[in-house]
């Protein structure tokens, strides 16, 4: 099994994906253990002094003015976890919770939090045992970080609350820890606060969304190319010299991908005698410009994620010179903005894909294809309602594109009077990514059928490979009306699990 070693300088996106999705084991480096011990020494020294230090010997948030005596500090740390574990609603996905915990561990191991080495090791042990705390959909305002979700994770470290075992069954956390030989932690000064105060949930979801979107943007280039073929469009607009004079990197990559898919096509460039075309519609001709803008948006989001993955987000933080200082680094704005930006780009990519699908089904605009790609139009409805489903998905994606980060609701008696809503931005982006997968699968389903209906014309080798693999996967081709939902589900799985890209890249080589 793959092992991820956590040091003091952050982690990579591939580390997050390995732990969250592939159950990679975690080890703490000697460097991290030394940094943890050194920072803890600073906290212990401050805790012994009579002067109050925020997070060490005071209350929290609006209650930070109260000095807490030494005999109450363990209770204080326990209480902050219990009181902040106030989430509601359905459980969030296992991979999100694993990313959340792993990224909190990353910050803990930076040596800037003052947490004891044994607490960090317990976090790693829980993840390695496949124990997943129950975390709820609602509770985070994205400032101070993802408080409620992280509190539910910290509760598990204390042997309280509920968690899911490696068998997928939810049980009391205390039982699961005992079964795996993990001792519950009693939190000392600052440790409760340090386990709660970060952007880890929204960052984990950003990293996973970027991994998914990278595949989906390549898939969108493939489905756009298939639609262009099916509509007898021209590939001349994809020429590299045209994109070089507007040098957005994503646009050039998208055009190159489409051109690679269309190489050797016998369908492109055909215009029917009775319906000559000078230009293709925008949804076909401008596919690289729209998909390319989304790719460039991802590049910016990836840069933000890389910076955040290298960060130590906590308040207060332990500095190398021995100071423990309050700060505002927990604010989720940098992550929240790009999460919202990605949702906007995904909605637009879905929108242009739906427009191409609609064009394939409209006999007045499809250049000779049967109405709705039906076998016997009138008796058969063909893919009419598949496009309705696609349109419903796109409509929801447009609603999800409304930025969460533009909102703020003050909390903590106006101490936390401006919040990022980054968790909400991340949650809606996950839905948008799922919906984009479905939208592209409908376009694939329609475009593949349309290409097959162009009898006497030979599609590109890459197109042929994609369609053949789709049919081998059990997704049926043209014919009389049938129960359509299973075919659409099959097309969705074909896109979601990368089989479309695998089929195409056997011909084209790796797409950009």
GROMACS .gro file of C-alpha atoms in nm:
model
  512
    1UNK     CA    1   0.000   0.000   0.000
    2UNK     CA    2   0.119   0.351  -0.083
    3UNK     CA    3   0.252   0.547   0.216
    4UNK     CA    4   0.241   0.926   0.253
    5UNK     CA    5   0.504   1.076   0.483
    6UNK     CA    6   0.397   1.402   0.646
    7UNK     CA    7   0.673   1.652   0.722
    8UNK     CA    8   0.679   2.017   0.823
    9UNK     CA    9   0.655   2.177   0.480
   10UNK     CA   10   0.307   2.079   0.368
   11UNK     CA   11   0.176   1.811   0.136
   12UNK     CA   12   0.093   1.775  -0.233
   13UNK     CA   13  -0.238   1.735  -0.411
   14UNK     CA   14  -0.142   1.378  -0.499
   15UNK     CA   15  -0.087   1.310  -0.127
   16UNK     CA   16  -0.439   1.431  -0.052
   17UNK     CA   17  -0.590   1.216  -0.325
   18UNK     CA   18  -0.393   0.912  -0.212
   19UNK     CA   19  -0.518   0.940   0.145
   20UNK     CA   20  -0.874   1.053   0.069
   21UNK     CA   21  -0.953   0.820  -0.220
   22UNK     CA   22  -0.696   0.540  -0.214
   23UNK     CA   23  -0.664   0.484   0.163
   24UNK     CA   24  -0.289   0.545   0.160
   25UNK     CA   25  -0.114   0.495   0.494
   26UNK     CA   26   0.031   0.793   0.677
   27UNK     CA   27   0.362   0.821   0.856
   28UNK     CA   28   0.497   1.119   1.049
   29UNK     CA   29   0.854   1.214   0.965
   30UNK     CA   30   1.121   1.254   1.232
   31UNK     CA   31   1.139   1.618   1.131
   32UNK     CA   32   0.767   1.662   1.203
   33UNK     CA   33   0.789   1.487   1.539
   34UNK     CA   34   1.079   1.712   1.640
   35UNK     CA   35   0.893   2.025   1.530
   36UNK     CA   36   0.584   1.915   1.722
   37UNK     CA   37   0.784   1.863   2.039
   38UNK     CA   38   0.963   2.197   2.005
   39UNK     CA   39   0.643   2.394   1.952
   40UNK     CA   40   0.477   2.212   2.240
   41UNK     CA   41   0.762   2.319   2.468
   42UNK     CA   42   0.685   2.682   2.383
   43UNK     CA   43   0.315   2.636   2.462
   44UNK     CA   44   0.389   2.461   2.791
   45UNK     CA   45   0.619   2.746   2.894
   46UNK     CA   46   0.354   3.005   2.817
   47UNK     CA   47   0.088   2.803   2.997
   48UNK     CA   48   0.297   2.816   3.314
   49UNK     CA   49   0.310   3.196   3.312
   50UNK     CA   50   0.051   3.412   3.492
   51UNK     CA   51  -0.011   3.633   3.187
   52UNK     CA   52  -0.307   3.523   2.970
   53UNK     CA   53  -0.228   3.396   2.616
   54UNK     CA   54  -0.510   3.355   2.365
   55UNK     CA   55  -0.593   2.991   2.301
   56UNK     CA   56  -0.361   2.873   2.576
   57UNK     CA   57  -0.504   3.026   2.892
   58UNK     CA   58  -0.810   3.220   2.768
   59UNK     CA   59  -1.152   3.150   2.627
   60UNK     CA   60  -1.219   3.167   2.254
   61UNK     CA   61  -1.376   3.406   2.006
   62UNK     CA   62  -1.598   3.659   2.180
   63UNK     CA   63  -1.511   3.489   2.512
   64UNK     CA   64  -1.136   3.549   2.474
   65UNK     CA   65  -1.129   3.809   2.752
   66UNK     CA   66  -1.166   3.548   3.028
   67UNK     CA   67  -0.847   3.410   3.182
   68UNK     CA   68  -0.878   3.036   3.244
   69UNK     CA   69  -0.705   2.888   3.550
   70UNK     CA   70  -0.477   2.587   3.505
   71UNK     CA   71  -0.720   2.345   3.668
   72UNK     CA   72  -0.991   2.423   3.410
   73UNK     CA   73  -0.785   2.417   3.092
   74UNK     CA   74  -0.832   2.050   3.008
   75UNK     CA   75  -1.204   2.100   3.051
   76UNK     CA   76  -1.183   2.411   2.830
   77UNK     CA   77  -1.024   2.216   2.543
   78UNK     CA   78  -1.272   1.932   2.578
   79UNK     CA   79  -1.563   2.177   2.590
   80UNK     CA   80  -1.464   2.365   2.277
   81UNK     CA   81  -1.465   2.040   2.079
   82UNK     CA   82  -1.798   1.926   2.220
   83UNK     CA   83  -1.971   2.262   2.175
   84UNK     CA   84  -1.834   2.321   1.826
   85UNK     CA   85  -1.935   1.973   1.705
   86UNK     CA   86  -2.272   2.121   1.618
   87UNK     CA   87  -2.320   2.014   1.257
   88UNK     CA   88  -2.657   1.921   1.113
   89UNK     CA   89  -2.795   1.757   0.802
   90UNK     CA   90  -2.679   1.455   0.601
   91UNK     CA   91  -2.331   1.310   0.636
   92UNK     CA   92  -2.064   1.431   0.399
   93UNK     CA   93  -1.874   1.180   0.192
   94UNK     CA   94  -1.600   0.959   0.337
   95UNK     CA   95  -1.337   1.098   0.101
   96UNK     CA   96  -1.414   1.452   0.214
   97UNK     CA   97  -1.372   1.361   0.582
   98UNK     CA   98  -1.045   1.180   0.516
   99UNK     CA   99  -0.911   1.481   0.323
  100UNK     CA  100  -1.030   1.711   0.601
  101UNK     CA  101  -0.851   1.513   0.874
  102UNK     CA  102  -0.536   1.463   0.668
  103UNK     CA  103  -0.504   1.833   0.590
  104UNK     CA  104  -0.554   1.923   0.956
  105UNK     CA  105  -0.277   1.677   1.037
  106UNK     CA  106  -0.060   1.847   0.776
  107UNK     CA  107  -0.092   2.179   0.960
  108UNK     CA  108  -0.044   2.018   1.300
  109UNK     CA  109   0.285   1.867   1.177
  110UNK     CA  110   0.413   2.206   1.062
  111UNK     CA  111   0.526   2.283   1.416
  112UNK     CA  112   0.321   2.602   1.427
  113UNK     CA  113   0.025   2.476   1.631
  114UNK     CA  114   0.170   2.362   1.963
  115UNK     CA  115  -0.002   2.023   1.955
  116UNK     CA  116   0.179   1.731   2.125
  117UNK     CA  117   0.330   1.462   1.902
  118UNK     CA  118   0.098   1.197   2.048
  119UNK     CA  119  -0.208   1.388   1.929
  120UNK     CA  120  -0.073   1.402   1.574
  121UNK     CA  121   0.011   1.032   1.587
  122UNK     CA  122  -0.341   0.950   1.701
  123UNK     CA  123  -0.482   1.141   1.404
  124UNK     CA  124  -0.264   0.934   1.172
  125UNK     CA  125  -0.361   0.612   1.352
  126UNK     CA  126  -0.733   0.683   1.309
  127UNK     CA  127  -0.691   0.748   0.937
  128UNK     CA  128  -0.474   0.437   0.896
  129UNK     CA  129  -0.737   0.227   1.074
  130UNK     CA  130  -1.003   0.337   0.822
  131UNK     CA  131  -1.210   0.510   1.090
  132UNK     CA  132  -1.407   0.804   0.951
  133UNK     CA  133  -1.577   1.053   1.185
  134UNK     CA  134  -1.938   1.141   1.111
  135UNK     CA  135  -1.934   1.497   0.973
  136UNK     CA  136  -2.251   1.680   0.872
  137UNK     CA  137  -2.334   1.898   0.573
  138UNK     CA  138  -2.408   2.220   0.763
  139UNK     CA  139  -2.207   2.398   1.030
  140UNK     CA  140  -1.912   2.571   0.864
  141UNK     CA  141  -1.905   2.938   0.767
  142UNK     CA  142  -1.550   2.904   0.637
  143UNK     CA  143  -1.415   3.130   0.910
  144UNK     CA  144  -1.253   3.058   1.150
  145UNK     CA  145  -1.200   2.781   0.902
  146UNK     CA  146  -1.426   2.476   0.895
  147UNK     CA  147  -1.499   2.474   1.267
  148UNK     CA  148  -1.794   2.238   1.299
  149UNK     CA  149  -1.666   1.972   1.055
  150UNK     CA  150  -1.322   1.971   1.218
  151UNK     CA  151  -1.483   1.954   1.563
  152UNK     CA  152  -1.665   1.634   1.470
  153UNK     CA  153  -1.327   1.489   1.371
  154UNK     CA  154  -1.165   1.604   1.696
  155UNK     CA  155  -1.451   1.447   1.887
  156UNK     CA  156  -1.347   1.109   1.751
  157UNK     CA  157  -0.992   1.163   1.880
  158UNK     CA  158  -1.145   1.210   2.226
  159UNK     CA  159  -1.336   0.884   2.190
  160UNK     CA  160  -1.671   1.060   2.169
  161UNK     CA  161  -1.944   1.090   1.909
  162UNK     CA  162  -1.993   0.855   1.616
  163UNK     CA  163  -1.769   0.735   1.336
  164UNK     CA  164  -1.781   0.493   1.047
  165UNK     CA  165  -1.563   0.185   1.072
  166UNK     CA  166  -1.369   0.032   0.784
  167UNK     CA  167  -1.670  -0.194   0.726
  168UNK     CA  168  -1.891   0.109   0.653
  169UNK     CA  169  -2.097   0.072   0.972
  170UNK     CA  170  -2.149   0.379   1.192
  171UNK     CA  171  -2.081   0.309   1.559
  172UNK     CA  172  -1.972   0.493   1.876
  173UNK     CA  173  -1.621   0.627   1.823
  174UNK     CA  174  -1.506   0.483   2.158
  175UNK     CA  175  -1.585   0.129   2.042
  176UNK     CA  176  -1.397   0.172   1.716
  177UNK     CA  177  -1.089   0.316   1.885
  178UNK     CA  178  -1.082   0.031   2.134
  179UNK     CA  179  -1.116  -0.232   1.861
  180UNK     CA  180  -0.815  -0.088   1.679
  181UNK     CA  181  -0.602  -0.041   1.989
  182UNK     CA  182  -0.609   0.339   1.972
  183UNK     CA  183  -0.619   0.530   2.300
  184UNK     CA  184  -0.853   0.829   2.317
  185UNK     CA  185  -0.675   1.163   2.363
  186UNK     CA  186  -0.717   1.403   2.654
  187UNK     CA  187  -0.655   1.744   2.505
  188UNK     CA  188  -0.416   1.986   2.675
  189UNK     CA  189  -0.375   2.364   2.644
  190UNK     CA  190  -0.440   2.496   2.292
  191UNK     CA  191  -0.490   2.151   2.139
  192UNK     CA  192  -0.867   2.165   2.107
  193UNK     CA  193  -0.847   2.499   1.930
  194UNK     CA  194  -0.561   2.382   1.706
  195UNK     CA  195  -0.765   2.087   1.584
  196UNK     CA  196  -1.056   2.307   1.473
  197UNK     CA  197  -0.913   2.618   1.318
  198UNK     CA  198  -0.841   2.563   0.947
  199UNK     CA  199  -0.958   2.569   0.587
  200UNK     CA  200  -0.903   2.195   0.554
  201UNK     CA  201  -1.249   2.086   0.440
  202UNK     CA  202  -1.283   2.341   0.163
  203UNK     CA  203  -0.923   2.281   0.056
  204UNK     CA  204  -0.969   1.904   0.040
  205UNK     CA  205  -1.279   1.945  -0.173
  206UNK     CA  206  -1.093   2.190  -0.399
  207UNK     CA  207  -0.812   1.940  -0.455
  208UNK     CA  208  -1.055   1.660  -0.542
  209UNK     CA  209  -1.265   1.884  -0.767
  210UNK     CA  210  -0.956   1.987  -0.961
  211UNK     CA  211  -0.862   1.622  -1.015
  212UNK     CA  212  -1.212   1.545  -1.141
  213UNK     CA  213  -1.238   1.855  -1.358
  214UNK     CA  214  -0.907   1.784  -1.528
  215UNK     CA  215  -1.056   1.464  -1.665
  216UNK     CA  216  -1.390   1.626  -1.744
  217UNK     CA  217  -1.239   1.909  -1.946
  218UNK     CA  218  -1.054   1.657  -2.161
  219UNK     CA  219  -1.376   1.458  -2.193
  220UNK     CA  220  -1.557   1.776  -2.299
  221UNK     CA  221  -1.305   1.825  -2.581
  222UNK     CA  222  -1.386   1.472  -2.698
  223UNK     CA  223  -1.764   1.513  -2.684
  224UNK     CA  224  -1.738   1.850  -2.861
  225UNK     CA  225  -1.532   1.688  -3.137
  226UNK     CA  226  -1.787   1.410  -3.176
  227UNK     CA  227  -2.068   1.666  -3.200
  228UNK     CA  228  -1.872   1.863  -3.459
  229UNK     CA  229  -1.833   1.545  -3.665
  230UNK     CA  230  -2.199   1.453  -3.629
  231UNK     CA  231  -2.301   1.801  -3.746
  232UNK     CA  232  -2.065   1.781  -4.046
  233UNK     CA  233  -1.880   2.083  -3.913
  234UNK     CA  234  -1.537   2.209  -4.012
  235UNK     CA  235  -1.220   2.143  -3.818
  236UNK     CA  236  -1.046   2.439  -3.982
  237UNK     CA  237  -1.135   2.660  -3.685
  238UNK     CA  238  -0.914   2.437  -3.470
  239UNK     CA  239  -0.595   2.518  -3.661
  240UNK     CA  240  -0.312   2.600  -3.419
  241UNK     CA  241  -0.220   2.920  -3.603
  242UNK     CA  242  -0.566   3.062  -3.527
  243UNK     CA  243  -0.528   2.996  -3.156
  244UNK     CA  244  -0.170   3.118  -3.145
  245UNK     CA  245  -0.288   3.473  -3.218
  246UNK     CA  246  -0.506   3.465  -2.904
  247UNK     CA  247  -0.255   3.294  -2.678
  248UNK     CA  248  -0.464   3.169  -2.388
  249UNK     CA  249  -0.298   2.837  -2.295
  250UNK     CA  250  -0.620   2.650  -2.218
  251UNK     CA  251  -0.778   2.749  -2.548
  252UNK     CA  252  -0.480   2.621  -2.744
  253UNK     CA  253  -0.482   2.292  -2.553
  254UNK     CA  254  -0.853   2.240  -2.603
  255UNK     CA  255  -0.831   2.309  -2.976
  256UNK     CA  256  -0.535   2.072  -3.006
  257UNK     CA  257  -0.731   1.797  -2.829
  258UNK     CA  258  -1.029   1.837  -3.059
  259UNK     CA  259  -0.804   1.837  -3.365
  260UNK     CA  260  -0.635   1.518  -3.244
  261UNK     CA  261  -0.970   1.345  -3.198
  262UNK     CA  262  -1.089   1.455  -3.543
  263UNK     CA  263  -0.775   1.352  -3.731
  264UNK     CA  264  -0.867   1.138  -4.029
  265UNK     CA  265  -1.240   1.210  -4.011
  266UNK     CA  266  -1.448   1.162  -4.320
  267UNK     CA  267  -1.736   1.364  -4.176
  268UNK     CA  268  -1.584   1.707  -4.117
  269UNK     CA  269  -1.624   1.980  -4.370
  270UNK     CA  270  -1.929   1.835  -4.545
  271UNK     CA  271  -2.207   2.078  -4.629
  272UNK     CA  272  -2.535   1.961  -4.768
  273UNK     CA  273  -2.621   2.089  -5.112
  274UNK     CA  274  -2.949   2.238  -5.001
  275UNK     CA  275  -2.814   2.397  -4.682
  276UNK     CA  276  -2.470   2.546  -4.739
  277UNK     CA  277  -2.288   2.686  -4.436
  278UNK     CA  278  -2.023   2.949  -4.418
  279UNK     CA  279  -1.965   2.900  -4.044
  280UNK     CA  280  -2.065   2.659  -3.771
  281UNK     CA  281  -2.273   2.777  -3.478
  282UNK     CA  282  -2.097   2.924  -3.176
  283UNK     CA  283  -2.155   2.615  -2.963
  284UNK     CA  284  -1.943   2.421  -3.213
  285UNK     CA  285  -1.703   2.684  -3.340
  286UNK     CA  286  -1.624   2.838  -3.000
  287UNK     CA  287  -1.588   2.515  -2.805
  288UNK     CA  288  -1.211   2.564  -2.746
  289UNK     CA  289  -1.261   2.922  -2.630
  290UNK     CA  290  -1.515   2.823  -2.362
  291UNK     CA  291  -1.342   2.503  -2.250
  292UNK     CA  292  -1.007   2.680  -2.265
  293UNK     CA  293  -1.122   2.958  -2.036
  294UNK     CA  294  -1.229   2.692  -1.788
  295UNK     CA  295  -0.889   2.525  -1.815
  296UNK     CA  296  -0.717   2.855  -1.737
  297UNK     CA  297  -0.949   2.901  -1.442
  298UNK     CA  298  -0.837   2.560  -1.317
  299UNK     CA  299  -0.474   2.666  -1.353
  300UNK     CA  300  -0.536   2.962  -1.123
  301UNK     CA  301  -0.729   2.746  -0.877
  302UNK     CA  302  -0.446   2.491  -0.877
  303UNK     CA  303  -0.199   2.767  -0.787
  304UNK     CA  304  -0.417   2.872  -0.493
  305UNK     CA  305  -0.448   2.511  -0.380
  306UNK     CA  306  -0.070   2.459  -0.396
  307UNK     CA  307  -0.013   2.764  -0.179
  308UNK     CA  308  -0.271   2.650   0.072
  309UNK     CA  309  -0.128   2.297   0.078
  310UNK     CA  310   0.205   2.451   0.183
  311UNK     CA  311   0.043   2.669   0.450
  312UNK     CA  312   0.007   2.627   0.826
  313UNK     CA  313  -0.341   2.759   0.903
  314UNK     CA  314  -0.414   2.805   1.274
  315UNK     CA  315  -0.489   3.078   1.527
  316UNK     CA  316  -0.289   3.152   1.729
  317UNK     CA  317   0.030   3.019   1.573
  318UNK     CA  318   0.360   2.929   1.734
  319UNK     CA  319   0.650   3.115   1.570
  320UNK     CA  320   1.012   2.994   1.566
  321UNK     CA  321   1.120   3.282   1.794
  322UNK     CA  322   0.889   3.157   2.068
  323UNK     CA  323   0.601   3.397   2.018
  324UNK     CA  324   0.241   3.272   2.004
  325UNK     CA  325   0.053   3.524   1.791
  326UNK     CA  326  -0.307   3.570   1.686
  327UNK     CA  327  -0.368   3.613   1.313
  328UNK     CA  328  -0.635   3.592   1.044
  329UNK     CA  329  -0.486   3.320   0.823
  330UNK     CA  330  -0.782   3.093   0.889
  331UNK     CA  331  -1.006   3.309   0.671
  332UNK     CA  332  -1.123   3.103   0.374
  333UNK     CA  333  -1.150   3.380   0.113
  334UNK     CA  334  -0.861   3.266  -0.113
  335UNK     CA  335  -1.002   2.914  -0.137
  336UNK     CA  336  -1.367   3.020  -0.147
  337UNK     CA  337  -1.315   3.250  -0.445
  338UNK     CA  338  -1.164   2.982  -0.668
  339UNK     CA  339  -1.424   2.726  -0.562
  340UNK     CA  340  -1.692   2.967  -0.683
  341UNK     CA  341  -1.495   3.050  -0.997
  342UNK     CA  342  -1.473   2.681  -1.086
  343UNK     CA  343  -1.848   2.639  -1.042
  344UNK     CA  344  -1.906   2.928  -1.285
  345UNK     CA  345  -1.672   2.776  -1.544
  346UNK     CA  346  -1.828   2.431  -1.504
  347UNK     CA  347  -2.176   2.574  -1.556
  348UNK     CA  348  -2.070   2.743  -1.878
  349UNK     CA  349  -1.903   2.428  -2.008
  350UNK     CA  350  -2.222   2.234  -1.934
  351UNK     CA  351  -2.430   2.503  -2.102
  352UNK     CA  352  -2.238   2.492  -2.431
  353UNK     CA  353  -2.246   2.111  -2.430
  354UNK     CA  354  -2.624   2.116  -2.388
  355UNK     CA  355  -2.657   2.358  -2.680
  356UNK     CA  356  -2.467   2.118  -2.905
  357UNK     CA  357  -2.690   1.832  -2.794
  358UNK     CA  358  -3.002   2.033  -2.871
  359UNK     CA  359  -2.864   2.113  -3.215
  360UNK     CA  360  -2.807   1.742  -3.282
  361UNK     CA  361  -3.173   1.669  -3.205
  362UNK     CA  362  -3.332   1.954  -3.404
  363UNK     CA  363  -3.397   1.849  -3.763
  364UNK     CA  364  -3.389   2.215  -3.870
  365UNK     CA  365  -3.033   2.261  -3.746
  366UNK     CA  366  -2.877   1.914  -3.755
  367UNK     CA  367  -2.803   1.909  -4.128
  368UNK     CA  368  -2.987   1.595  -4.226
  369UNK     CA  369  -3.016   1.397  -3.904
  370UNK     CA  370  -3.360   1.257  -3.813
  371UNK     CA  371  -3.569   1.451  -3.558
  372UNK     CA  372  -3.445   1.376  -3.204
  373UNK     CA  373  -3.226   1.105  -3.360
  374UNK     CA  374  -3.537   0.886  -3.349
  375UNK     CA  375  -3.568   0.559  -3.538
  376UNK     CA  376  -3.921   0.639  -3.661
  377UNK     CA  377  -3.996   0.998  -3.561
  378UNK     CA  378  -4.351   1.034  -3.437
  379UNK     CA  379  -4.376   0.673  -3.333
  380UNK     CA  380  -4.042   0.712  -3.153
  381UNK     CA  381  -3.942   1.012  -2.944
  382UNK     CA  382  -3.573   0.933  -2.967
  383UNK     CA  383  -3.355   1.139  -2.734
  384UNK     CA  384  -3.607   1.418  -2.677
  385UNK     CA  385  -3.630   1.370  -2.302
  386UNK     CA  386  -3.260   1.294  -2.262
  387UNK     CA  387  -3.209   1.656  -2.360
  388UNK     CA  388  -3.473   1.763  -2.105
  389UNK     CA  389  -3.273   1.586  -1.837
  390UNK     CA  390  -2.956   1.750  -1.960
  391UNK     CA  391  -3.126   2.091  -1.956
  392UNK     CA  392  -3.247   2.035  -1.599
  393UNK     CA  393  -2.891   1.956  -1.493
  394UNK     CA  394  -2.758   2.268  -1.665
  395UNK     CA  395  -3.026   2.482  -1.505
  396UNK     CA  396  -2.923   2.358  -1.161
  397UNK     CA  397  -2.560   2.424  -1.243
  398UNK     CA  398  -2.643   2.784  -1.327
  399UNK     CA  399  -2.804   2.820  -0.983
  400UNK     CA  400  -2.499   2.658  -0.824
  401UNK     CA  401  -2.279   2.911  -1.004
  402UNK     CA  402  -2.412   3.191  -0.782
  403UNK     CA  403  -2.109   3.267  -0.561
  404UNK     CA  404  -2.126   3.157  -0.199
  405UNK     CA  405  -1.824   3.375  -0.119
  406UNK     CA  406  -2.021   3.692  -0.193
  407UNK     CA  407  -2.226   3.620   0.119
  408UNK     CA  408  -2.132   3.671   0.483
  409UNK     CA  409  -2.336   3.626   0.801
  410UNK     CA  410  -2.173   3.765   1.117
  411UNK     CA  411  -2.124   3.522   1.406
  412UNK     CA  412  -1.973   3.489   1.756
  413UNK     CA  413  -2.139   3.806   1.887
  414UNK     CA  414  -1.987   4.007   1.600
  415UNK     CA  415  -1.631   3.897   1.677
  416UNK     CA  416  -1.636   3.695   1.357
  417UNK     CA  417  -1.818   3.963   1.163
  418UNK     CA  418  -1.704   3.867   0.811
  419UNK     CA  419  -1.690   3.504   0.701
  420UNK     CA  420  -1.596   3.334   0.373
  421UNK     CA  421  -1.868   3.069   0.323
  422UNK     CA  422  -1.594   2.861   0.160
  423UNK     CA  423  -1.736   2.529   0.283
  424UNK     CA  424  -2.065   2.611   0.111
  425UNK     CA  425  -1.876   2.702  -0.208
  426UNK     CA  426  -1.702   2.364  -0.194
  427UNK     CA  427  -2.020   2.169  -0.132
  428UNK     CA  428  -2.201   2.320  -0.428
  429UNK     CA  429  -1.897   2.270  -0.650
  430UNK     CA  430  -1.906   1.897  -0.576
  431UNK     CA  431  -2.266   1.889  -0.699
  432UNK     CA  432  -2.168   2.093  -1.005
  433UNK     CA  433  -1.888   1.848  -1.090
  434UNK     CA  434  -2.129   1.555  -1.065
  435UNK     CA  435  -2.381   1.734  -1.285
  436UNK     CA  436  -2.116   1.827  -1.542
  437UNK     CA  437  -2.028   1.458  -1.568
  438UNK     CA  438  -2.391   1.378  -1.646
  439UNK     CA  439  -2.428   1.662  -1.896
  440UNK     CA  440  -2.123   1.547  -2.091
  441UNK     CA  441  -2.246   1.188  -2.084
  442UNK     CA  442  -2.571   1.295  -2.250
  443UNK     CA  443  -2.378   1.481  -2.519
  444UNK     CA  444  -2.161   1.174  -2.571
  445UNK     CA  445  -2.467   0.952  -2.597
  446UNK     CA  446  -2.635   1.179  -2.851
  447UNK     CA  447  -2.322   1.252  -3.055
  448UNK     CA  448  -2.227   0.884  -3.078
  449UNK     CA  449  -2.573   0.796  -3.206
  450UNK     CA  450  -2.565   1.086  -3.452
  451UNK     CA  451  -2.225   0.983  -3.591
  452UNK     CA  452  -2.352   0.628  -3.640
  453UNK     CA  453  -2.654   0.764  -3.831
  454UNK     CA  454  -2.423   0.931  -4.086
  455UNK     CA  455  -2.421   0.628  -4.313
  456UNK     CA  456  -2.166   0.626  -4.590
  457UNK     CA  457  -1.927   0.860  -4.408
  458UNK     CA  458  -1.635   0.735  -4.201
  459UNK     CA  459  -1.569   0.894  -3.862
  460UNK     CA  460  -1.222   0.963  -3.730
  461UNK     CA  461  -1.033   0.663  -3.589
  462UNK     CA  462  -1.045   0.816  -3.239
  463UNK     CA  463  -1.420   0.863  -3.269
  464UNK     CA  464  -1.461   0.508  -3.383
  465UNK     CA  465  -1.259   0.386  -3.083
  466UNK     CA  466  -1.473   0.589  -2.842
  467UNK     CA  467  -1.802   0.468  -2.987
  468UNK     CA  468  -1.688   0.106  -3.004
  469UNK     CA  469  -1.581   0.116  -2.638
  470UNK     CA  470  -1.911   0.278  -2.541
  471UNK     CA  471  -2.102  -0.002  -2.712
  472UNK     CA  472  -1.883  -0.267  -2.548
  473UNK     CA  473  -1.971  -0.108  -2.215
  474UNK     CA  474  -2.335  -0.198  -2.283
  475UNK     CA  475  -2.461   0.143  -2.395
  476UNK     CA  476  -2.679   0.074  -2.697
  477UNK     CA  477  -2.675   0.256  -3.030
  478UNK     CA  478  -2.950   0.372  -3.269
  479UNK     CA  479  -3.280   0.188  -3.277
  480UNK     CA  480  -3.643   0.203  -3.167
  481UNK     CA  481  -3.732   0.366  -2.836
  482UNK     CA  482  -3.635   0.173  -2.524
  483UNK     CA  483  -3.600   0.233  -2.152
  484UNK     CA  484  -3.344   0.514  -2.174
  485UNK     CA  485  -3.229   0.564  -1.815
  486UNK     CA  486  -2.997   0.258  -1.809
  487UNK     CA  487  -2.823   0.375  -2.125
  488UNK     CA  488  -2.772   0.722  -1.979
  489UNK     CA  489  -2.640   0.572  -1.655
  490UNK     CA  490  -2.399   0.361  -1.858
  491UNK     CA  491  -2.279   0.665  -2.050
  492UNK     CA  492  -2.232   0.852  -1.722
  493UNK     CA  493  -2.015   0.573  -1.580
  494UNK     CA  494  -1.820   0.564  -1.907
  495UNK     CA  495  -1.730   0.933  -1.864
  496UNK     CA  496  -1.697   0.936  -1.484
  497UNK     CA  497  -1.446   0.653  -1.462
  498UNK     CA  498  -1.228   0.775  -1.747
  499UNK     CA  499  -1.319   0.507  -2.000
  500UNK     CA  500  -1.396   0.763  -2.269
  501UNK     CA  501  -1.049   0.913  -2.238
  502UNK     CA  502  -0.888   0.570  -2.228
  503UNK     CA  503  -1.057   0.471  -2.553
  504UNK     CA  504  -0.968   0.792  -2.736
  505UNK     CA  505  -0.610   0.806  -2.613
  506UNK     CA  506  -0.537   0.461  -2.755
  507UNK     CA  507  -0.554   0.642  -3.088
  508UNK     CA  508  -0.451   1.000  -3.013
  509UNK     CA  509  -0.197   0.945  -2.739
  510UNK     CA  510  -0.227   1.146  -2.417
  511UNK     CA  511  -0.452   1.449  -2.455
  512UNK     CA  512  -0.342   1.781  -2.310
   0.00000   0.00000   0.00000
